[in-house]
Short mmCIF file of C-alpha atoms and ligand atoms in Angstrom, two decimals:
data_model
loop_
_atom_site.label_atom_id
_atom_site.label_comp_id
_atom_site.label_asym_id
_atom_site.label_seq_id
_atom_site.Cartn_x
_atom_site.Cartn_y
_atom_site.Cartn_z
CA UNK W 1 7.79 -28.84 14.94
CA UNK W 2 4.73 -27.18 16.16
CA UNK W 3 1.50 -28.12 13.89
CA UNK W 4 -1.90 -26.26 15.06
CA UNK W 5 -4.72 -26.93 12.75
CA UNK W 6 -3.35 -25.62 9.29
CA UNK W 7 -0.36 -24.00 10.83
CA UNK W 8 2.89 -25.44 11.04
CA UNK W 9 6.07 -23.56 12.15
CA UNK W 10 9.45 -25.05 13.09
CA UNK W 11 10.84 -25.40 15.41
CA UNK W 12 8.07 -23.39 17.29
CA UNK W 13 9.48 -20.31 19.41
CA UNK W 14 6.80 -17.98 19.95
CA UNK W 15 6.54 -14.75 21.31
CA UNK W 16 4.20 -14.61 24.36
CA UNK W 17 0.96 -12.42 24.62
CA UNK W 18 2.05 -9.30 26.88
CA UNK W 19 -0.22 -6.43 27.69
CA UNK W 20 1.22 -3.12 26.24
CA UNK W 21 4.52 -5.32 25.24
CA UNK W 22 3.19 -7.71 22.29
CA UNK W 23 2.06 -4.46 20.26
CA UNK W 24 2.16 -4.31 16.40
CA UNK W 25 5.67 -2.66 16.33
CA UNK W 26 7.39 -5.10 18.91
CA UNK W 27 5.73 -7.88 17.31
CA UNK W 28 7.26 -7.07 14.16
CA UNK W 29 10.86 -6.61 15.62
CA UNK W 30 10.37 -10.34 17.19
CA UNK W 31 9.46 -11.89 13.95
CA UNK W 32 12.24 -10.35 12.07
CA UNK W 33 14.43 -11.79 14.74
CA UNK W 34 13.09 -15.25 14.64
CA UNK W 35 9.93 -15.86 16.49
CA UNK W 36 7.99 -18.65 14.62
CA UNK W 37 4.64 -17.06 16.06
CA UNK W 38 3.24 -14.00 17.38
CA UNK W 39 0.47 -13.37 20.07
CA UNK W 40 -1.27 -9.93 20.29
CA UNK W 41 -1.75 -8.86 23.87
CA UNK W 42 -4.98 -9.82 25.68
CA UNK W 43 -7.94 -8.07 24.32
CA UNK W 44 -10.54 -7.61 26.81
CA UNK W 45 -13.88 -9.09 25.73
CA UNK W 46 -16.41 -6.90 27.55
CA UNK W 47 -14.19 -3.95 26.60
CA UNK W 48 -14.25 -4.50 23.14
CA UNK W 49 -18.17 -4.83 23.10
CA UNK W 50 -18.67 -1.66 25.13
CA UNK W 51 -16.83 0.52 22.84
CA UNK W 52 -18.48 2.86 20.58
CA UNK W 53 -17.66 2.10 17.11
CA UNK W 54 -17.92 6.11 16.16
CA UNK W 55 -15.58 6.47 19.40
CA UNK W 56 -11.64 6.12 19.80
CA UNK W 57 -11.26 2.28 19.72
CA UNK W 58 -8.61 1.64 21.65
CA UNK W 59 -9.58 -2.06 22.57
CA UNK W 60 -10.65 -2.67 18.91
CA UNK W 61 -7.27 -1.57 17.86
CA UNK W 62 -5.35 -4.35 19.60
CA UNK W 63 -6.89 -6.90 16.96
CA UNK W 64 -5.03 -4.83 14.18
CA UNK W 65 -2.15 -6.98 12.72
CA UNK W 66 0.21 -7.01 9.69
CA UNK W 67 0.07 -9.85 7.04
CA UNK W 68 3.84 -10.40 7.63
CA UNK W 69 2.86 -11.19 11.18
CA UNK W 70 1.44 -14.42 10.38
CA UNK W 71 0.79 -16.91 11.93
CA UNK W 72 -0.79 -14.92 14.83
CA UNK W 73 -2.86 -15.57 17.54
CA UNK W 74 -5.58 -13.00 18.82
CA UNK W 75 -5.84 -13.40 22.50
CA UNK W 76 -9.15 -12.79 24.33
CA UNK W 77 -9.83 -12.96 27.86
CA UNK W 78 -13.32 -12.46 29.72
CA UNK W 79 -15.38 -14.06 32.34
CA UNK W 80 -18.55 -14.62 30.46
CA UNK W 81 -19.49 -17.04 27.74
CA UNK W 82 -21.56 -14.58 26.03
CA UNK W 83 -18.99 -11.78 25.78
CA UNK W 84 -16.46 -14.28 24.72
CA UNK W 85 -18.30 -15.44 22.20
CA UNK W 86 -19.25 -12.20 20.98
CA UNK W 87 -15.86 -10.90 21.10
CA UNK W 88 -14.56 -14.05 19.27
CA UNK W 89 -17.16 -13.25 16.16
CA UNK W 90 -15.39 -9.67 16.02
CA UNK W 91 -11.80 -10.90 16.49
CA UNK W 92 -12.59 -13.70 13.93
CA UNK W 93 -13.55 -10.75 11.05
CA UNK W 94 -10.03 -9.76 11.43
CA UNK W 95 -8.91 -13.13 10.17
CA UNK W 96 -6.01 -14.08 12.57
CA UNK W 97 -4.73 -17.69 12.05
CA UNK W 98 -5.57 -18.56 15.63
CA UNK W 99 -7.92 -17.51 18.54
CA UNK W 100 -6.13 -17.80 21.81
CA UNK W 101 -8.12 -17.71 24.82
CA UNK W 102 -6.41 -16.45 28.21
CA UNK W 103 -6.97 -18.62 31.29
CA UNK W 104 -3.97 -17.90 33.03
CA UNK W 105 -4.04 -14.03 33.83
CA UNK W 106 -3.19 -13.77 37.86
CA UNK W 107 -3.67 -9.75 38.29
CA UNK W 108 -6.57 -9.64 40.82
CA UNK W 109 -9.06 -7.55 38.60
CA UNK W 110 -9.04 -10.23 35.90
CA UNK W 111 -8.46 -13.40 37.80
CA UNK W 112 -11.01 -12.59 40.70
CA UNK W 113 -13.49 -11.72 38.43
CA UNK W 114 -13.54 -15.30 36.80
CA UNK W 115 -11.40 -14.35 33.72
CA UNK W 116 -7.90 -15.27 32.89
CA UNK W 117 -6.59 -17.84 35.66
CA UNK W 118 -10.04 -17.31 37.66
CA UNK W 119 -11.29 -20.16 34.94
CA UNK W 120 -9.14 -22.48 36.81
CA UNK W 121 -11.18 -22.17 39.64
CA UNK W 122 -14.53 -23.04 38.09
CA UNK W 123 -13.57 -25.51 35.29
CA UNK W 124 -17.04 -26.04 34.29
CA UNK W 125 -17.19 -22.25 33.37
CA UNK W 126 -14.06 -22.86 31.69
CA UNK W 127 -15.57 -25.44 29.72
CA UNK W 128 -18.62 -23.37 29.01
CA UNK W 129 -16.73 -20.53 27.68
CA UNK W 130 -13.91 -22.01 25.58
CA UNK W 131 -16.83 -24.24 23.97
CA UNK W 132 -18.81 -21.07 23.18
CA UNK W 133 -15.68 -19.96 21.84
CA UNK W 134 -14.89 -22.69 19.54
CA UNK W 135 -18.43 -22.60 18.31
CA UNK W 136 -18.27 -19.02 17.51
CA UNK W 137 -15.55 -18.98 14.82
CA UNK W 138 -14.04 -20.78 11.88
CA UNK W 139 -10.85 -20.64 13.44
CA UNK W 140 -8.46 -22.87 15.61
CA UNK W 141 -8.80 -22.17 19.04
CA UNK W 142 -6.14 -22.31 21.55
CA UNK W 143 -5.66 -21.96 25.38
CA UNK W 144 -3.08 -20.52 27.35
CA UNK W 145 -3.15 -21.19 31.15
CA UNK W 146 -1.43 -22.13 34.20
CA UNK W 147 -0.51 -25.41 36.13
CA UNK W 148 -3.40 -24.68 38.58
CA UNK W 149 -4.73 -21.82 41.03
CA UNK W 150 -2.43 -23.01 43.38
CA UNK W 151 -0.01 -25.60 44.55
CA UNK W 152 -2.66 -27.53 46.22
CA UNK W 153 -5.16 -27.36 43.15
CA UNK W 154 -2.77 -28.39 40.22
CA UNK W 155 -5.24 -29.76 37.59
CA UNK W 156 -3.37 -29.22 34.63
CA UNK W 157 -3.74 -32.71 33.41
CA UNK W 158 -7.27 -32.70 33.94
CA UNK W 159 -7.76 -29.35 32.32
CA UNK W 160 -5.64 -30.17 29.24
CA UNK W 161 -7.65 -33.47 28.69
CA UNK W 162 -10.88 -31.34 29.12
CA UNK W 163 -9.85 -28.73 26.58
CA UNK W 164 -8.60 -31.46 23.88
CA UNK W 165 -12.04 -33.01 24.33
CA UNK W 166 -14.02 -30.09 23.44
CA UNK W 167 -11.68 -29.14 20.76
CA UNK W 168 -9.08 -27.02 21.60
CA UNK W 169 -6.19 -27.26 19.06
CA UNK W 170 -3.26 -26.18 21.14
CA UNK W 171 -2.13 -25.54 24.94
CA UNK W 172 0.27 -23.12 26.09
CA UNK W 173 1.09 -23.37 29.81
CA UNK W 174 3.21 -21.04 31.56
CA UNK W 175 4.54 -23.64 34.32
CA UNK W 176 3.44 -21.83 37.38
CA UNK W 177 0.41 -21.36 39.65
CA UNK W 178 -1.77 -18.28 39.89
CA UNK W 179 -0.84 -18.00 43.35
CA UNK W 180 3.12 -17.57 42.21
CA UNK W 181 2.20 -14.80 39.90
CA UNK W 182 5.34 -14.36 38.06
CA UNK W 183 7.81 -15.16 40.93
CA UNK W 184 8.95 -18.54 42.30
CA UNK W 185 10.28 -21.87 40.73
CA UNK W 186 8.85 -22.97 37.29
CA UNK W 187 7.91 -26.68 37.45
CA UNK W 188 8.48 -27.81 33.82
CA UNK W 189 8.11 -31.50 35.21
CA UNK W 190 4.23 -31.12 34.39
CA UNK W 191 4.88 -30.51 30.70
CA UNK W 192 5.61 -34.46 30.03
CA UNK W 193 2.66 -35.52 32.50
CA UNK W 194 0.75 -33.23 30.20
CA UNK W 195 1.86 -34.39 26.77
CA UNK W 196 1.85 -38.28 27.91
CA UNK W 197 -2.42 -37.60 28.43
CA UNK W 198 -3.28 -35.72 25.40
CA UNK W 199 -2.34 -35.51 21.67
CA UNK W 200 -2.70 -31.75 21.09
CA UNK W 201 0.48 -29.50 20.91
CA UNK W 202 1.96 -28.45 24.34
CA UNK W 203 3.75 -25.29 24.29
CA UNK W 204 5.71 -24.53 27.31
CA UNK W 205 6.14 -21.13 28.91
CA UNK W 206 7.62 -19.53 32.21
CA UNK W 207 11.57 -18.47 32.55
CA UNK W 208 12.66 -19.08 28.93
CA UNK W 209 15.32 -16.56 28.62
CA UNK W 210 18.27 -18.03 26.81
CA UNK W 211 19.02 -20.10 23.74
CA UNK W 212 20.33 -22.91 26.12
CA UNK W 213 16.89 -23.21 28.10
CA UNK W 214 15.08 -22.99 24.75
CA UNK W 215 16.68 -26.05 23.82
CA UNK W 216 16.95 -27.76 27.06
CA UNK W 217 12.87 -27.29 27.22
CA UNK W 218 12.54 -29.08 23.85
CA UNK W 219 15.03 -31.99 24.79
CA UNK W 220 13.62 -32.66 28.05
CA UNK W 221 10.02 -32.12 28.48
CA UNK W 222 9.14 -32.90 24.75
CA UNK W 223 7.09 -30.29 24.28
CA UNK W 224 5.95 -28.96 20.95
CA UNK W 225 6.83 -25.41 21.25
CA UNK W 226 8.27 -22.79 23.56
CA UNK W 227 6.96 -19.36 24.29
CA UNK W 228 8.99 -16.35 25.46
CA UNK W 229 7.74 -13.51 27.40
CA UNK W 230 10.20 -11.64 29.47
CA UNK W 231 13.24 -12.95 27.81
CA UNK W 232 11.89 -11.07 24.82
CA UNK W 233 11.74 -7.75 26.19
CA UNK W 234 15.11 -7.97 28.04
CA UNK W 235 16.87 -9.60 25.00
CA UNK W 236 14.62 -9.55 21.94
CA UNK W 237 17.82 -11.02 19.87
CA UNK W 238 16.85 -14.52 22.16
CA UNK W 239 14.61 -15.48 19.02
CA UNK W 240 17.72 -15.26 16.49
CA UNK W 241 20.14 -16.87 19.23
CA UNK W 242 17.86 -19.89 19.96
CA UNK W 243 17.21 -20.51 16.22
CA UNK W 244 20.85 -20.49 15.49
CA UNK W 245 21.74 -22.65 18.71
CA UNK W 246 19.10 -25.26 17.88
CA UNK W 247 20.33 -25.53 14.21
CA UNK W 248 24.13 -25.45 15.25
CA UNK W 249 24.87 -26.01 18.78
CA UNK W 250 26.80 -22.78 18.67
CA UNK W 251 25.98 -19.75 20.57
CA UNK W 252 26.00 -16.17 18.52
CA UNK W 253 27.78 -13.19 19.75
CA UNK W 254 26.12 -10.80 21.63
CA UNK W 255 24.72 -8.00 19.21
CA UNK W 256 27.31 -4.90 19.19
CA UNK W 257 26.27 -1.71 20.53
CA UNK W 258 25.62 -0.25 17.13
CA UNK W 259 23.31 -3.14 16.25
CA UNK W 260 21.43 -2.24 19.73
CA UNK W 261 21.02 1.32 18.79
CA UNK W 262 19.91 0.10 15.10
CA UNK W 263 17.22 -1.94 16.43
CA UNK W 264 16.16 0.62 18.67
CA UNK W 265 15.73 3.01 16.24
CA UNK W 266 13.74 0.57 14.08
CA UNK W 267 11.58 0.09 16.94
CA UNK W 268 10.96 3.81 17.56
CA UNK W 269 10.33 4.31 13.71
CA UNK W 270 7.65 1.40 13.39
CA UNK W 271 6.12 2.57 16.80
CA UNK W 272 5.43 6.01 15.45
CA UNK W 273 4.20 4.75 11.94
CA UNK W 274 1.63 2.65 13.91
CA UNK W 275 0.76 4.42 17.03
CA UNK W 276 1.80 8.00 16.58
CA UNK W 277 4.70 9.99 18.42
CA UNK W 278 2.94 10.55 21.82
CA UNK W 279 2.23 6.89 22.40
CA UNK W 280 5.14 5.60 20.80
CA UNK W 281 7.48 7.62 22.83
CA UNK W 282 5.63 6.35 25.90
CA UNK W 283 5.70 2.88 24.70
CA UNK W 284 9.20 2.83 23.85
CA UNK W 285 10.13 3.49 27.70
CA UNK W 286 9.27 -0.19 28.20
CA UNK W 287 11.97 -1.35 25.71
CA UNK W 288 15.30 0.45 26.33
CA UNK W 289 16.39 -1.32 29.25
CA UNK W 290 16.06 -4.43 26.77
CA UNK W 291 18.04 -2.71 23.87
CA UNK W 292 20.65 -1.22 26.17
CA UNK W 293 21.22 -4.00 28.84
CA UNK W 294 24.52 -4.60 29.77
CA UNK W 295 25.77 -1.25 28.52
CA UNK W 296 27.99 0.89 30.71
CA UNK W 297 25.61 3.46 32.29
CA UNK W 298 22.68 1.62 31.11
CA UNK W 299 20.45 2.82 34.01
CA UNK W 300 21.29 6.42 33.28
CA UNK W 301 21.02 5.99 29.25
CA UNK W 302 17.40 4.57 30.00
CA UNK W 303 16.36 7.28 31.98
CA UNK W 304 17.81 10.02 29.46
CA UNK W 305 15.95 8.19 26.73
CA UNK W 306 12.46 7.93 28.53
CA UNK W 307 12.73 11.78 29.39
CA UNK W 308 12.24 12.67 25.74
CA UNK W 309 8.89 14.11 24.96
CA UNK W 310 9.40 14.91 21.56
CA UNK W 311 10.19 12.56 18.50
CA UNK W 312 13.18 14.20 16.37
CA UNK W 313 15.41 14.92 19.34
CA UNK W 314 15.02 11.42 20.84
CA UNK W 315 16.03 10.04 17.25
CA UNK W 316 18.63 12.24 17.00
CA UNK W 317 19.98 11.31 20.34
CA UNK W 318 19.55 7.49 19.30
CA UNK W 319 21.45 8.36 15.97
CA UNK W 320 24.48 9.80 17.85
CA UNK W 321 24.66 6.72 20.19
CA UNK W 322 24.63 4.65 17.25
CA UNK W 323 27.74 5.95 16.27
CA UNK W 324 29.24 6.31 19.69
CA UNK W 325 31.64 4.06 21.31
CA UNK W 326 29.80 2.48 23.93
CA UNK W 327 32.67 3.19 26.53
CA UNK W 328 32.10 6.88 26.34
CA UNK W 329 28.66 6.36 27.53
CA UNK W 330 30.01 5.44 30.82
CA UNK W 331 28.63 7.22 33.83
C1 FMN Z 1 4.54 -7.25 31.21
C2 FMN Z 1 3.59 -8.60 30.84
C3 FMN Z 1 2.40 -8.50 30.30
C4 FMN Z 1 1.90 -9.59 30.31
N1 FMN Z 1 0.40 -9.67 29.38
C5 FMN Z 1 -0.15 -11.08 29.14
C6 FMN Z 1 -1.11 -11.22 28.31
O1 FMN Z 1 -1.77 -9.92 27.85
N2 FMN Z 1 -1.61 -12.53 28.34
C7 FMN Z 1 -1.11 -13.41 28.85
O2 FMN Z 1 -1.63 -14.25 28.44
N3 FMN Z 1 0.00 -13.63 29.42
C8 FMN Z 1 0.53 -12.48 29.68
N4 FMN Z 1 1.49 -12.27 30.52
C9 FMN Z 1 2.20 -13.35 30.90
C10 FMN Z 1 3.27 -13.79 29.87
O3 FMN Z 1 2.81 -14.30 28.55
C11 FMN Z 1 3.78 -15.28 30.30
O4 FMN Z 1 3.16 -16.31 30.55
C12 FMN Z 1 4.96 -15.20 31.72
O5 FMN Z 1 5.43 -13.51 31.47
C13 FMN Z 1 5.45 -15.97 31.94
O6 FMN Z 1 6.75 -16.34 30.79
P1 FMN Z 1 8.10 -15.49 31.09
O7 FMN Z 1 8.57 -16.17 31.92
O8 FMN Z 1 8.72 -15.76 29.57
O9 FMN Z 1 7.71 -14.17 30.92
C14 FMN Z 1 2.34 -11.01 30.76
C15 FMN Z 1 3.63 -11.09 31.14
C16 FMN Z 1 4.09 -9.88 31.35
C17 FMN Z 1 5.51 -9.68 31.76
#
């Protein structure tokens, strides 16, 4: 069970914040499949403040969510306490359940500018940013971070204590360092060490891709929640399967081809409804590999679906696929 301020979810299997992926339509899909809590993709604090309220508000739109997505965290990133404070005020007006601060993004144009994982190199600045965010909102504030900047500077236990002391209400830890990016082994052994040092909920993240790993993560580390990123892109059913496995110790059968096509069609409709056809068709390209993973001829199918420029023929093709025996899709 994961309790963050007034929010309780059980057991606590969360969809990770992922840029251009954890958008509203995909979040709805993951929620329906059993994700206990959702995060928006990270929202650039400076970008939010710079945006002309009369113009197209691309950054502001990332704060949008629907009531059925609750509980939901809006994740913000930024290097300066002033921009993060102001962005928090704007984000809080949307009344999400939580404000999450990104202290883990590794990409250079974020981390080397002092935001994201960059804050792991300057803990006084992390403290300042997080304190100002907490002071700027009535909502519970959480942090997502990594073990440390690199293998030589793993300070996650100290970071967790500092964050707890200033009022952070939960901490999600991607169990890699910044220098690892998304590669190399995750080290879950830090989770029990952090748990022993603080009493706020600790959420484990990194390479959780199956129901068995979800269970193992809960059982072996004592984490309070598990957060799934790439595993949800490659297989959004992982939430349903993990929920079922935790309850019954049994594995659900793989989704059928028809189920795969149906979910893809549903996602497409949601994306068109919320983002318009042009953006939806581009955004869907990130998801075909997951929906049709393991199907014979999957890579050709993905390339074919990605080539559509109009909604109607794409939908017609997906509907045709839905009624097709997967064997006939072979190369
Ligand atoms: C495409 C992509 C976009 C991401 N965007 C964000 C983001 O906006 N905020 C964030 O905190 N982490 C972001 N991450 C990191 C994930 O939330 C997660 O920490 C990481 O992928 C490790 O978890 P996983 O092995 O389950 O994917 C992103 C990861 C990917 C693959």
